Tab-separated table of C-alpha atoms in Angstrom:
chain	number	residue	atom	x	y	z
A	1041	UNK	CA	73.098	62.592	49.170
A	1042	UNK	CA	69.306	62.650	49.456
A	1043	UNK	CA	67.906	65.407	51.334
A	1044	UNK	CA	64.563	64.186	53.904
A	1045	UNK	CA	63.836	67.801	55.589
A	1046	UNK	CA	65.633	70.052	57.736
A	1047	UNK	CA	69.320	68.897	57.989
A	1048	UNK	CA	69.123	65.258	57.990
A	1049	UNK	CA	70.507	63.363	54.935
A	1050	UNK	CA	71.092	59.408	53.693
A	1051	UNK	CA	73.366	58.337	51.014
A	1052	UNK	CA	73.253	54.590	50.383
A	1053	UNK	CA	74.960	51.865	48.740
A	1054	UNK	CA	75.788	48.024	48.535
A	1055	UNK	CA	78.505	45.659	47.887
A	1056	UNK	CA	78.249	41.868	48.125
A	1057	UNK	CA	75.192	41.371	50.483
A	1058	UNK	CA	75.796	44.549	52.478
A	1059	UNK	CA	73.749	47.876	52.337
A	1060	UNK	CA	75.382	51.028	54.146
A	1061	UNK	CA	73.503	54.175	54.681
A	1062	UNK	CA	75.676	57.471	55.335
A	1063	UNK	CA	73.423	59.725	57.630
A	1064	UNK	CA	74.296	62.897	58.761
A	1065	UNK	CA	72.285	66.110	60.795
A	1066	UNK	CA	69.894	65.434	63.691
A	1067	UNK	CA	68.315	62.645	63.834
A	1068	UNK	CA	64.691	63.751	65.550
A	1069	UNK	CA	60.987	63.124	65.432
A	1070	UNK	CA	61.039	65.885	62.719
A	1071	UNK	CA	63.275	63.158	60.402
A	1072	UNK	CA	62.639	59.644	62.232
A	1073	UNK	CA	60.122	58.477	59.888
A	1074	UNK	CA	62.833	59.214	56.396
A	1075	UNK	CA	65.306	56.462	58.538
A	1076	UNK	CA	62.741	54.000	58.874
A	1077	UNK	CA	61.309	54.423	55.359
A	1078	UNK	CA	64.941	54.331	54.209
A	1079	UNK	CA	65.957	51.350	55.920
A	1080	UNK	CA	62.421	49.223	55.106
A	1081	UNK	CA	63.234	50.249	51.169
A	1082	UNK	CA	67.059	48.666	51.662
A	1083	UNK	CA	65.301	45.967	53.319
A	1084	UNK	CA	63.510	44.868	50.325
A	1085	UNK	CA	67.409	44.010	48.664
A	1086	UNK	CA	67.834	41.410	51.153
A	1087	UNK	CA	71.005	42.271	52.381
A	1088	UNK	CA	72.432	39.946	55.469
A	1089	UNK	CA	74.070	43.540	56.952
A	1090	UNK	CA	73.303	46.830	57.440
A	1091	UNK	CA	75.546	49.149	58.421
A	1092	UNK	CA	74.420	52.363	59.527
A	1093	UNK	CA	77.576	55.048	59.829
A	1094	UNK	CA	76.333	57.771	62.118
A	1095	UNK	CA	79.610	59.612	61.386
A	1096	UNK	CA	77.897	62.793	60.816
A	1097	UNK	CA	74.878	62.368	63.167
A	1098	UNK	CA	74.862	65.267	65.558
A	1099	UNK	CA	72.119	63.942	67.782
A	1100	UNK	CA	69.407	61.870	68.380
A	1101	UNK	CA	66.343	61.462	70.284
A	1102	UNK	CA	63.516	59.278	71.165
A	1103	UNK	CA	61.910	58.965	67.977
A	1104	UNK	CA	65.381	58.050	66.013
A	1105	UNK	CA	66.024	55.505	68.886
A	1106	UNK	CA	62.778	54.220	68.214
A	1107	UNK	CA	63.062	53.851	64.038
A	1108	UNK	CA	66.508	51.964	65.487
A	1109	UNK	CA	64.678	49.577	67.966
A	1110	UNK	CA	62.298	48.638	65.171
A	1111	UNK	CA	65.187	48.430	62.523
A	1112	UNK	CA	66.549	46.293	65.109
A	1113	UNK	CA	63.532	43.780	65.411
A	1114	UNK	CA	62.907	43.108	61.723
A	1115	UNK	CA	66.806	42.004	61.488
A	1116	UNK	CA	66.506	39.875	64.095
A	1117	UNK	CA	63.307	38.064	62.407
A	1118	UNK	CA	65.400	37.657	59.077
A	1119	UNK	CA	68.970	36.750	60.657
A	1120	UNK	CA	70.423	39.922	59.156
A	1121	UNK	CA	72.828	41.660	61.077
A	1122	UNK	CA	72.374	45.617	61.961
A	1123	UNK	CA	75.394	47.758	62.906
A	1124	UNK	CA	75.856	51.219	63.953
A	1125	UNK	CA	79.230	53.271	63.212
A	1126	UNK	CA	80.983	55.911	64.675
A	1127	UNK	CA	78.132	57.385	66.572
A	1128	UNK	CA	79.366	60.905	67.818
A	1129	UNK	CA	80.406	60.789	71.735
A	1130	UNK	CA	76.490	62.184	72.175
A	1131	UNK	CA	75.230	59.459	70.273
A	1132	UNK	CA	76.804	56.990	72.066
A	1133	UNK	CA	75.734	58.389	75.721
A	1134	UNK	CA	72.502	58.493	74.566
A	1135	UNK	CA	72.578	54.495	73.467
A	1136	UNK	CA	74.209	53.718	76.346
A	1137	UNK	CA	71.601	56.176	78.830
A	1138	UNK	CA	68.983	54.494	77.197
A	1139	UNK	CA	70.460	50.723	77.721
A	1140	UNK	CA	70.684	50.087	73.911
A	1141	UNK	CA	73.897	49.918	73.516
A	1142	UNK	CA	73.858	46.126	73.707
A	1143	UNK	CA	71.671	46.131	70.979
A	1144	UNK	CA	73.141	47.658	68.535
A	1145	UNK	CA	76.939	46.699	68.807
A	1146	UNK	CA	78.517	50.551	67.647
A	1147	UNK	CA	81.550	50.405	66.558
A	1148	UNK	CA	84.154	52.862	65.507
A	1149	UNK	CA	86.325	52.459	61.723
A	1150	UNK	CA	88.627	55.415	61.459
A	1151	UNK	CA	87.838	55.186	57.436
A	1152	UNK	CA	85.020	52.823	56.681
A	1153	UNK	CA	84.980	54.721	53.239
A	1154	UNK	CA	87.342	52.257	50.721
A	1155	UNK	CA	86.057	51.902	47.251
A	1156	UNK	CA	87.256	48.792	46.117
A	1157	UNK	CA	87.462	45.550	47.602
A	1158	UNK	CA	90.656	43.450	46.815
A	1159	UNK	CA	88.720	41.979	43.743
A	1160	UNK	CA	88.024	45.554	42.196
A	1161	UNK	CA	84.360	45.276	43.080
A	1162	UNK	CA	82.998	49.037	44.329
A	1163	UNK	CA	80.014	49.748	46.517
A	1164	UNK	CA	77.499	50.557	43.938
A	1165	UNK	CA	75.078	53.327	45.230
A	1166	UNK	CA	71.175	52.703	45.790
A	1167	UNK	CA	68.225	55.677	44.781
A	1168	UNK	CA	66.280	55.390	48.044
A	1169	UNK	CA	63.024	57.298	47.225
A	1170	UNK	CA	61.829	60.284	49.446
A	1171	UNK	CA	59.426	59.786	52.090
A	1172	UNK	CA	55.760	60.317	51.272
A	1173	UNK	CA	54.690	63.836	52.730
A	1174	UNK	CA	58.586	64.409	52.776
């Protein structure tokens, strides 16, 4: 898992056209700009989904909500498809307090962690490179 300052982290990987980042920590102005530099570098694969598993994400604020919003609009230009799963209970008031729940269709998966698809292919993981200044 790739470390971007204080206790925020992103593991990635991709399987057949889909990218999923694993965050965990807070996700705050201190960290916002590692997400969006994250997700702009998985952008480059061309994947048509994104799933973003906020399992571990213990909160968010503005600036996180922002890097989404944006996140949000460059999928929308391509036709890709950006999903958010198992935001914590605070994460989730804080989407819906904000009105962007709508947006971002969360979802819960009690173990969105298989392996192997039925055809023995395996998420393969991505080296997403640390932020400049980070």
């Amino acid at each position: 898992m790739s470390g971007f300052g204080s206790n925020f982290k992103i593991r990635a990987e991709h399987l057949d056209g889909v990218v999923r980042l694993h965050t965990a920590g807070d996700l705050d102005i201190a960290v916002a700009h590692a997400l969006d530099e994250a997700l702009a570098f998985v952008e480059t694969l061309e994947p048509t989904t994104i799933i973003l598993d906020f399992k571990d994400v213990q909160f968010i604020d503005s600036s996180g909500l922002h890097a989404l919003v944006r996140a949000h609009e460059r999928a929308n230009q391509v036709g890709r498809m950006l999903v958010v799963l198992n935001g914590a209970d605070g994460v989730r008031k804080v989407f819906e307090l904000t009105g962007l729940d709508h947006m971002f269709e969360p979802a819960s998966v009690s173990d969105p962690e298989p392996a192997l698809t039925g055809d023995g292919a395996v998420w393969a993981p991505i080296a997403i490179p640390r932020p400049i200044g980070g």
